[in-house]
CSV table of C-alpha atoms in Angstrom, one decimal:
chain,number,residue,atom,x,y,z
A,1,ASP,CA,68.3,-39.2,8.9
A,2,GLY,CA,70.2,-36.8,6.9
A,3,GLY,CA,72.5,-34.2,8.0
A,4,ILE,CA,76.1,-32.9,8.9
A,5,THR,CA,78.4,-35.6,11.4
A,6,GLN,CA,81.4,-34.1,13.3
A,7,SER,CA,83.7,-36.8,15.2
A,8,PRO,CA,84.4,-35.9,17.8
A,9,LYS,CA,83.0,-34.4,20.1
A,10,TYR,CA,86.0,-33.1,21.7
A,11,LEU,CA,89.5,-33.9,21.1
A,12,PHE,CA,92.7,-32.9,22.6
A,13,ARG,CA,96.4,-33.5,21.5
A,14,LYS,CA,99.8,-32.0,22.3
A,15,GLU,CA,101.4,-28.5,20.8
A,16,GLY,CA,103.3,-29.6,17.2
A,17,GLN,CA,101.2,-32.5,16.5
A,18,ASN,CA,98.8,-31.9,13.2
A,19,VAL,CA,95.2,-32.9,13.5
A,20,THR,CA,91.8,-34.5,11.4
A,21,LEU,CA,88.6,-33.0,12.0
A,22,SER,CA,86.3,-35.0,10.2
A,23,CYS,CA,82.9,-33.7,9.0
A,24,GLU,CA,80.7,-36.1,7.0
A,25,GLN,CA,77.5,-35.5,4.7
A,26,ASN,CA,74.8,-37.7,3.7
A,27,LEU,CA,72.5,-34.5,2.5
A,28,ASN,CA,73.3,-34.7,-1.3
A,29,HIS,CA,74.5,-30.9,-0.7
A,30,ASP,CA,77.5,-30.0,-3.7
A,31,ALA,CA,79.1,-27.1,-1.0
A,32,MET,CA,80.8,-27.8,1.9
A,33,TYR,CA,82.2,-25.8,4.1
A,34,TRP,CA,84.7,-25.4,7.7
A,35,TYR,CA,84.0,-21.6,10.0
A,36,ARG,CA,85.8,-21.5,13.6
A,37,GLN,CA,84.8,-20.4,15.9
A,38,ASP,CA,86.3,-18.2,19.3
A,39,PRO,CA,84.9,-17.0,22.9
A,40,GLY,CA,82.9,-13.7,21.9
A,41,GLN,CA,83.6,-14.6,18.3
A,42,GLY,CA,80.8,-14.6,15.5
A,43,LEU,CA,82.1,-17.6,12.8
A,44,ARG,CA,84.7,-16.9,11.1
A,45,LEU,CA,85.1,-18.7,6.8
A,46,ILE,CA,88.0,-20.8,6.9
A,47,TYR,CA,88.1,-22.9,3.3
A,48,TYR,CA,85.3,-23.9,1.4
A,49,SER,CA,84.7,-26.2,-1.7
A,50,GLN,CA,82.3,-25.9,-4.6
A,51,ILE,CA,82.3,-29.3,-5.7
A,52,VAL,CA,84.9,-32.8,-5.9
A,53,ASN,CA,88.6,-31.9,-5.9
A,54,ASP,CA,88.4,-28.0,-5.6
A,55,PHE,CA,87.6,-26.0,-2.6
A,56,GLN,CA,88.6,-21.9,-2.0
A,57,LYS,CA,90.5,-20.2,0.9
A,58,GLY,CA,88.1,-18.6,3.1
A,59,ASP,CA,89.1,-15.4,5.8
A,60,ILE,CA,91.3,-17.2,8.1
A,61,ALA,CA,92.6,-20.1,5.7
A,62,GLU,CA,96.2,-19.8,7.8
A,63,GLY,CA,98.4,-23.1,9.3
A,64,TYR,CA,94.6,-25.5,8.1
A,65,SER,CA,94.0,-27.0,4.9
A,66,VAL,CA,91.6,-29.8,4.1
A,67,SER,CA,90.9,-32.5,0.9
A,68,ARG,CA,87.9,-33.0,-1.1
A,69,GLU,CA,87.9,-36.5,-2.6
A,70,LYS,CA,84.6,-37.9,-2.2
A,71,LYS,CA,81.1,-35.6,-2.4
A,72,GLU,CA,79.6,-36.6,1.3
A,73,SER,CA,83.1,-35.7,3.1
A,74,PHE,CA,85.6,-32.6,3.7
A,75,PRO,CA,88.1,-32.4,6.5
A,76,LEU,CA,90.3,-30.4,8.3
A,77,THR,CA,94.2,-30.7,9.6
A,78,VAL,CA,94.9,-28.4,12.2
A,79,THR,CA,98.4,-27.8,11.2
A,80,SER,CA,101.2,-26.8,14.2
A,81,ALA,CA,101.6,-24.4,11.7
A,82,GLN,CA,97.7,-22.7,13.2
A,83,LYS,CA,99.1,-20.6,16.3
A,84,ASN,CA,96.5,-20.5,18.1
A,85,PRO,CA,93.3,-24.0,17.0
A,86,THR,CA,92.3,-24.3,20.2
A,87,ALA,CA,88.2,-23.5,19.3
A,88,PHE,CA,85.3,-24.2,18.2
A,89,TYR,CA,85.3,-25.3,15.1
A,90,LEU,CA,81.6,-25.8,12.9
A,91,CYS,CA,81.4,-27.8,9.5
A,92,ALA,CA,78.7,-26.9,7.0
A,93,SER,CA,76.7,-27.7,3.5
A,94,SER,CA,74.7,-26.8,1.2
A,95,ILE,CA,73.4,-26.9,-2.0
A,96,PRO,CA,73.6,-23.3,-4.2
A,97,SER,CA,72.8,-24.9,-7.9
A,98,HIS,CA,69.3,-25.9,-6.1
A,99,GLY,CA,69.0,-21.6,-5.2
A,100,ASP,CA,68.6,-23.2,-2.3
A,101,TYR,CA,71.1,-21.1,0.3
A,102,GLU,CA,70.9,-21.6,3.5
A,103,GLN,CA,73.9,-23.3,5.4
A,104,TYR,CA,73.1,-26.7,7.0
A,105,PHE,CA,75.9,-27.1,10.9
A,106,GLY,CA,76.9,-30.3,11.7
A,107,PRO,CA,77.0,-30.2,15.7
A,108,GLY,CA,81.0,-29.7,16.0
A,109,THR,CA,84.0,-30.7,17.3
A,110,ARG,CA,85.9,-27.9,19.7
A,111,LEU,CA,89.8,-28.7,20.1
A,112,THR,CA,91.5,-28.0,22.6
A,113,VAL,CA,95.5,-28.3,22.0
A,114,THR,CA,98.0,-27.7,25.0
B,1,ALA,CA,84.2,-5.9,1.9
B,2,GLN,CA,81.1,-7.2,4.6
B,3,THR,CA,80.9,-6.2,7.7
B,4,VAL,CA,77.8,-7.0,11.0
B,5,THR,CA,77.9,-5.3,13.4
B,6,GLN,CA,75.2,-6.6,16.3
B,7,SER,CA,75.3,-3.9,19.3
B,8,GLN,CA,74.0,-5.9,21.7
B,9,PRO,CA,76.5,-8.6,23.9
B,10,GLU,CA,73.5,-9.9,26.5
B,11,MET,CA,69.8,-9.1,26.6
B,12,SER,CA,67.4,-10.4,28.8
B,13,VAL,CA,63.4,-10.6,28.4
B,14,GLN,CA,60.3,-12.8,31.0
B,15,GLU,CA,58.5,-15.1,29.2
B,16,ALA,CA,55.7,-14.6,26.6
B,17,GLU,CA,57.6,-11.2,26.3
B,18,THR,CA,59.0,-9.5,23.5
B,19,VAL,CA,62.0,-9.4,22.5
B,20,THR,CA,64.0,-7.5,19.6
B,21,LEU,CA,67.6,-8.0,18.3
B,22,SER,CA,69.4,-5.6,16.8
B,23,CYS,CA,71.7,-6.1,13.6
B,24,THR,CA,73.0,-3.4,11.3
B,25,TYR,CA,75.5,-4.3,8.2
B,26,ASP,CA,78.0,-2.7,5.9
B,27,THR,CA,78.5,-3.6,2.0
B,28,SER,CA,78.3,-2.3,-1.8
B,29,GLU,CA,76.3,-4.8,-3.3
B,30,ASN,CA,72.9,-4.7,-3.7
B,31,ASN,CA,71.8,-9.2,-4.5
B,32,TYR,CA,72.3,-10.8,-1.1
B,33,TYR,CA,70.3,-12.9,1.1
B,34,LEU,CA,70.9,-12.0,5.6
B,35,PHE,CA,70.0,-14.6,7.6
B,36,TRP,CA,69.2,-15.3,11.9
B,37,TYR,CA,70.7,-18.3,13.5
B,38,LYS,CA,70.4,-19.7,17.5
B,39,GLN,CA,73.5,-21.4,19.1
B,40,PRO,CA,71.5,-22.9,22.2
B,41,PRO,CA,74.1,-24.4,24.5
B,42,SER,CA,74.3,-27.5,22.7
B,43,ARG,CA,76.3,-25.4,20.4
B,44,GLN,CA,73.9,-26.7,17.2
B,45,MET,CA,73.1,-24.5,14.5
B,46,ILE,CA,69.9,-23.1,13.8
B,47,LEU,CA,68.6,-22.0,11.4
B,48,VAL,CA,65.5,-19.5,12.9
B,49,ILE,CA,64.6,-16.7,9.3
B,50,ARG,CA,66.3,-15.6,7.0
B,51,GLN,CA,65.6,-12.9,4.1
B,52,GLU,CA,65.8,-12.2,0.6
B,53,ALA,CA,67.6,-8.4,0.1
B,54,TYR,CA,65.3,-7.9,-3.2
B,55,LYS,CA,61.7,-8.7,-1.9
B,56,GLN,CA,60.5,-5.7,0.6
B,57,GLN,CA,58.2,-7.8,2.4
B,58,ASN,CA,59.6,-9.0,5.5
B,59,ALA,CA,59.9,-12.7,6.9
B,60,THR,CA,58.2,-14.5,9.4
B,61,GLU,CA,58.5,-17.3,10.3
B,62,ASN,CA,55.7,-18.7,13.9
B,63,ARG,CA,56.7,-16.2,16.7
B,64,PHE,CA,59.6,-14.3,15.0
B,65,SER,CA,60.2,-12.5,12.1
B,66,VAL,CA,62.4,-9.2,11.4
B,67,ASN,CA,62.5,-5.8,11.1
B,68,PHE,CA,64.5,-5.6,7.4
B,69,GLN,CA,65.7,-1.2,6.0
B,70,LYS,CA,67.2,-1.4,2.9
B,71,ALA,CA,68.9,1.2,2.8
B,72,ALA,CA,69.7,1.8,6.5
B,73,LYS,CA,71.5,-2.1,6.1
B,74,SER,CA,69.0,-3.0,9.4
B,75,PHE,CA,68.1,-5.9,9.6
B,76,SER,CA,66.8,-6.3,13.5
B,77,LEU,CA,65.2,-10.1,14.4
B,78,LYS,CA,61.9,-9.7,16.5
B,79,ILE,CA,60.5,-12.5,19.6
B,80,SER,CA,56.4,-12.7,20.1
B,81,ASP,CA,56.1,-15.7,23.4
B,82,SER,CA,59.0,-15.7,24.2
B,83,GLN,CA,60.1,-18.9,25.2
B,84,LEU,CA,62.4,-20.8,28.1
B,85,GLY,CA,63.7,-23.0,25.2
B,86,ASP,CA,64.3,-18.8,23.0
B,87,THR,CA,68.0,-19.0,25.4
B,88,ALA,CA,70.4,-19.2,23.5
B,89,MET,CA,72.9,-17.1,21.6
B,90,TYR,CA,71.8,-15.0,18.4
B,91,PHE,CA,73.2,-14.3,15.0
B,92,CYS,CA,72.8,-12.0,12.1
B,93,ALA,CA,75.1,-13.3,9.2
B,94,PHE,CA,75.2,-12.2,5.5
B,95,MET,CA,75.8,-13.2,2.3
B,96,ILE,CA,76.8,-12.8,-1.2
B,97,SER,CA,73.9,-13.5,-4.1
B,98,ASN,CA,76.1,-15.5,-6.0
B,99,THR,CA,73.6,-17.4,-8.5
B,100,GLY,CA,74.3,-21.9,-8.3
B,101,THR,CA,77.8,-21.3,-6.6
B,102,ALA,CA,78.9,-21.3,-2.7
B,103,SER,CA,78.9,-18.6,-1.1
B,104,LYS,CA,80.0,-17.6,2.6
B,105,LEU,CA,78.7,-16.6,5.4
B,106,THR,CA,79.5,-13.6,7.2
B,107,PHE,CA,78.4,-13.3,11.1
B,108,GLY,CA,78.8,-10.9,13.3
B,109,THR,CA,79.5,-11.2,17.3
B,110,GLY,CA,76.6,-12.6,18.3
B,111,THR,CA,73.7,-11.8,20.8
B,112,ARG,CA,73.2,-13.9,24.3
B,113,LEU,CA,69.2,-13.7,25.0
B,114,GLN,CA,68.1,-15.0,28.5
B,115,VAL,CA,64.3,-15.6,28.7
B,116,THR,CA,63.3,-16.2,31.9
B,117,LEU,CA,60.5,-17.0,34.4
């Protein structure tokens, strides 16, 4: 079955540590996205990637970094510079080159930093 | 910048009844898409329905339909014959239409819908 996987579902880290969230898709989608969700707020875009080896900052990129070395993978690193890293993180993908603008979401990772 | 506003934080509806969720947006763009996403307790985001701004006809998907008023920048979701499985957070979202390129979704703050017996 095609889809997007995010692992792990729950992640715990100590303050001051970097942590990398995994996102893998086998949908053959060109574009991938990372969103952050906080209670009482909608999703906000962190980074997105149009194609391999290319990525762009979203609205709240500070304290985060990404890489896109493979089409299938778009890992997100939450650095110690991110002031409030505890949140629910969602990865998504789409294939805009085919005129399909729907974004397909993974199941998300809940990150807790203490 | 685009903004999306959902003014109803919570709503409740009885099973088999009809409910309408409101959404307004602000943009200076002419070509865009609007979406309603559902997020059940599992937190998986599921697309419910989408509307292309250039289409005058309102989109429908089974029990879900929208009332798209472009001039008023309004995009409400109507759920008919509500079912217990419709209980979820519902997010309205906006996307600029950039031909062939990735484009971000701008989300509202969501409406929590509870379907009761």
